[in-house]
Amino acid sequence: ELDFIAINAYYEEQIIKLDTLMTKIDPSRPYLVSEFGPNGYWDTRLSNFRNDTLLLEESSFTKAHKYATQWKSYILPNKGKNIGGSAFCWSDRMEGSATWFGLVDDRDFIKPGYYALQSAWTGNPVTVNLPDIRILGTWYNVPVNEQIELSAAIVNDYKGKLDYRWYLCEDEY
């Protein structure tokens, strides 16, 4: 027997249809949004691609907004039909990039998505004093011995001290 059905949903174009879809599939059972979060990297029609080939990662604040919007707009209003949702995922992991998903980074520093969900779940506004950083540069598989140039830009009014590090990861997870 099944007590509920679980489904992952990331893109707004998909999660907006989830309740209607689950009502058609099995209106007698509740569903769990087993994973939700920022846009994924796997769908070229819905992901953030430049020139259909260059995948761009969204900033941490854009991702935070998507976590909160999905919860407040598509999961919470259907409480009772669904049994909630699980934000994907707790910590950075190599999937899409080393920082694509996660509510905390690999050193357990809290990211904006954490605070956005805290506010969405409690209903209390949370003030976040973090930089909104975008990494700029050429994104492609780098051949051995080839040089690339990357830079980071703060795109909000953050004035605090920065502590940052750069590292390269293999595109395997």
Short mmCIF file of C-alpha atoms in Angstrom, two decimals:
data_model
loop_
_atom_site.label_atom_id
_atom_site.label_comp_id
_atom_site.label_asym_id
_atom_site.label_seq_id
_atom_site.Cartn_x
_atom_site.Cartn_y
_atom_site.Cartn_z
CA GLU A 1 0.00 0.00 0.00
CA LEU A 2 1.04 3.58 -0.62
CA ASP A 3 0.40 6.21 2.02
CA PHE A 4 1.55 9.11 -0.17
CA ILE A 5 3.30 9.87 -3.45
CA ALA A 6 6.59 11.77 -3.53
CA ILE A 7 7.77 13.92 -6.42
CA ASN A 8 10.70 16.27 -7.02
CA ALA A 9 9.97 19.72 -8.49
CA TYR A 10 12.43 22.54 -9.16
CA TYR A 11 11.49 24.80 -12.04
CA GLU A 12 8.56 27.15 -11.46
CA GLU A 13 7.12 26.07 -14.81
CA GLN A 14 6.82 22.57 -13.34
CA ILE A 15 6.01 23.11 -9.66
CA ILE A 16 3.16 25.48 -10.56
CA LYS A 17 1.41 22.49 -12.21
CA LEU A 18 2.21 19.97 -9.46
CA ASP A 19 -1.01 20.17 -7.42
CA THR A 20 -3.19 19.85 -10.52
CA LEU A 21 -1.09 16.95 -11.79
CA MET A 22 -1.22 15.09 -8.47
CA THR A 23 -5.00 15.62 -8.25
CA LYS A 24 -5.36 13.99 -11.69
CA ILE A 25 -2.99 11.11 -10.89
CA ASP A 26 -4.39 10.13 -7.50
CA PRO A 27 -6.77 12.51 -5.70
CA SER A 28 -7.21 10.04 -2.82
CA ARG A 29 -3.60 10.28 -1.62
CA PRO A 30 -1.52 13.17 -0.34
CA TYR A 31 1.78 13.97 -2.01
CA LEU A 32 5.16 15.06 -0.70
CA VAL A 33 7.33 17.53 -2.60
CA SER A 34 10.40 15.40 -1.89
CA GLU A 35 12.81 17.93 -3.38
CA PHE A 36 12.39 21.59 -4.30
CA GLY A 37 14.82 24.44 -4.76
CA PRO A 38 16.45 26.69 -7.31
CA ASN A 39 16.35 25.98 -11.00
CA GLY A 40 18.25 22.88 -11.97
CA TYR A 41 20.94 22.60 -14.59
CA TRP A 42 19.59 19.62 -16.54
CA ASP A 43 16.80 21.08 -18.68
CA THR A 44 18.08 23.30 -21.49
CA ARG A 45 14.57 24.70 -22.05
CA LEU A 46 14.17 25.89 -18.45
CA SER A 47 17.72 26.39 -17.11
CA ASN A 48 19.70 29.60 -17.42
CA PHE A 49 21.69 29.10 -20.62
CA ARG A 50 23.39 31.75 -22.71
CA ASN A 51 23.51 31.03 -26.44
CA ASP A 52 21.96 27.59 -25.72
CA THR A 53 25.34 26.22 -24.63
CA LEU A 54 26.74 28.27 -21.74
CA LEU A 55 25.08 27.31 -18.43
CA LEU A 56 24.94 30.19 -15.94
CA GLU A 57 24.54 29.65 -12.21
CA GLU A 58 22.15 32.03 -10.47
CA SER A 59 23.29 34.10 -7.50
CA SER A 60 22.67 32.89 -3.95
CA PHE A 61 19.99 35.56 -3.43
CA THR A 62 18.16 34.52 -6.61
CA LYS A 63 18.24 30.92 -5.40
CA ALA A 64 17.02 32.01 -1.95
CA HIS A 65 14.07 33.79 -3.52
CA LYS A 66 13.17 30.62 -5.45
CA TYR A 67 13.28 28.43 -2.31
CA ALA A 68 10.93 30.81 -0.47
CA THR A 69 8.61 31.39 -3.44
CA GLN A 70 8.17 27.70 -4.09
CA TRP A 71 7.33 27.08 -0.44
CA LYS A 72 4.93 30.03 -0.05
CA SER A 73 3.27 29.80 -3.47
CA TYR A 74 3.08 26.10 -4.32
CA ILE A 75 3.61 23.96 -1.21
CA LEU A 76 2.05 25.79 1.76
CA PRO A 77 -1.21 26.78 -0.03
CA ASN A 78 -1.84 23.10 -0.81
CA LYS A 79 -1.32 21.91 2.76
CA GLY A 80 -3.61 18.97 3.36
CA LYS A 81 -3.39 17.81 -0.23
CA ASN A 82 0.36 17.61 0.29
CA ILE A 83 2.27 16.69 3.43
CA GLY A 84 4.97 19.32 2.94
CA GLY A 85 8.26 19.54 1.13
CA SER A 86 12.00 19.08 1.54
CA ALA A 87 14.36 21.82 0.38
CA PHE A 88 17.23 20.37 -1.63
CA CYS A 89 19.80 20.12 -0.15
CA TRP A 90 21.38 20.95 3.20
CA SER A 91 25.00 21.43 2.13
CA ASP A 92 26.93 22.28 -1.02
CA ARG A 93 27.54 19.28 -3.24
CA MET A 94 29.06 18.79 -6.65
CA GLU A 95 25.98 18.79 -8.83
CA GLY A 96 25.82 21.33 -11.63
CA SER A 97 28.63 23.12 -9.79
CA ALA A 98 30.10 22.90 -6.31
CA THR A 99 27.70 25.64 -5.12
CA TRP A 100 24.57 25.06 -7.21
CA PHE A 101 22.49 23.64 -4.36
CA GLY A 102 22.73 23.87 -0.59
CA LEU A 103 21.49 25.92 2.35
CA VAL A 104 24.95 25.97 3.95
CA ASP A 105 28.31 25.91 2.22
CA ASP A 106 30.99 23.26 2.54
CA ARG A 107 32.33 25.02 5.67
CA ASP A 108 28.84 25.19 7.26
CA PHE A 109 28.41 28.93 6.67
CA ILE A 110 24.73 29.72 6.26
CA LYS A 111 23.67 30.83 2.78
CA PRO A 112 20.77 33.17 1.88
CA GLY A 113 18.47 30.23 1.02
CA TYR A 114 18.50 29.14 4.66
CA TYR A 115 17.32 32.55 5.83
CA ALA A 116 14.70 32.79 3.08
CA LEU A 117 13.18 29.48 4.17
CA GLN A 118 13.42 30.44 7.86
CA SER A 119 11.38 33.53 7.09
CA ALA A 120 8.90 31.62 4.90
CA TRP A 121 8.38 28.92 7.53
CA THR A 122 8.07 31.21 10.56
CA GLY A 123 6.42 34.22 8.89
CA ASN A 124 9.02 36.47 10.55
CA PRO A 125 11.20 38.67 8.34
CA VAL A 126 14.92 37.91 8.54
CA THR A 127 17.55 40.56 7.84
CA VAL A 128 20.48 39.09 5.93
CA ASN A 129 23.78 40.93 5.75
CA LEU A 130 25.56 38.82 3.14
CA PRO A 131 27.09 39.65 -0.22
CA ASP A 132 25.20 38.66 -3.35
CA ILE A 133 28.07 37.39 -5.48
CA ARG A 134 28.14 36.47 -9.15
CA ILE A 135 31.08 34.69 -10.69
CA LEU A 136 31.95 36.01 -14.11
CA GLY A 137 34.05 34.34 -16.75
CA THR A 138 34.19 31.68 -19.39
CA TRP A 139 32.46 28.46 -18.39
CA TYR A 140 33.40 25.32 -20.22
CA ASN A 141 35.51 22.24 -19.67
CA VAL A 142 39.06 23.50 -19.37
CA PRO A 143 41.63 21.49 -21.32
CA VAL A 144 44.86 20.57 -19.52
CA ASN A 145 47.37 23.45 -19.39
CA GLU A 146 44.86 26.04 -20.64
CA GLN A 147 44.41 29.25 -18.65
CA ILE A 148 41.07 30.86 -17.90
CA GLU A 149 40.17 34.12 -16.21
CA LEU A 150 37.37 34.43 -13.67
CA SER A 151 36.25 37.26 -11.46
CA ALA A 152 33.68 37.71 -8.73
CA ALA A 153 31.39 40.72 -8.40
CA ILE A 154 29.18 41.76 -5.50
CA VAL A 155 25.85 42.87 -6.97
CA ASN A 156 24.16 44.17 -3.81
CA ASP A 157 25.14 46.92 -1.35
CA TYR A 158 27.14 44.64 0.98
CA LYS A 159 29.93 46.60 2.70
CA GLY A 160 31.37 43.96 5.04
CA LYS A 161 34.69 42.18 4.93
CA LEU A 162 35.07 39.33 2.45
CA ASP A 163 36.80 36.03 2.99
CA TYR A 164 36.89 33.99 -0.17
CA ARG A 165 38.74 31.13 -1.82
CA TRP A 166 38.93 29.76 -5.33
CA TYR A 167 39.25 26.14 -6.26
CA LEU A 168 38.66 24.01 -9.31
CA CYS A 169 36.53 20.89 -9.24
CA GLU A 170 36.20 18.11 -11.72
CA ASP A 171 32.79 18.00 -13.35
CA GLU A 172 31.98 14.62 -11.85
CA TYR A 173 29.64 13.86 -8.98
#
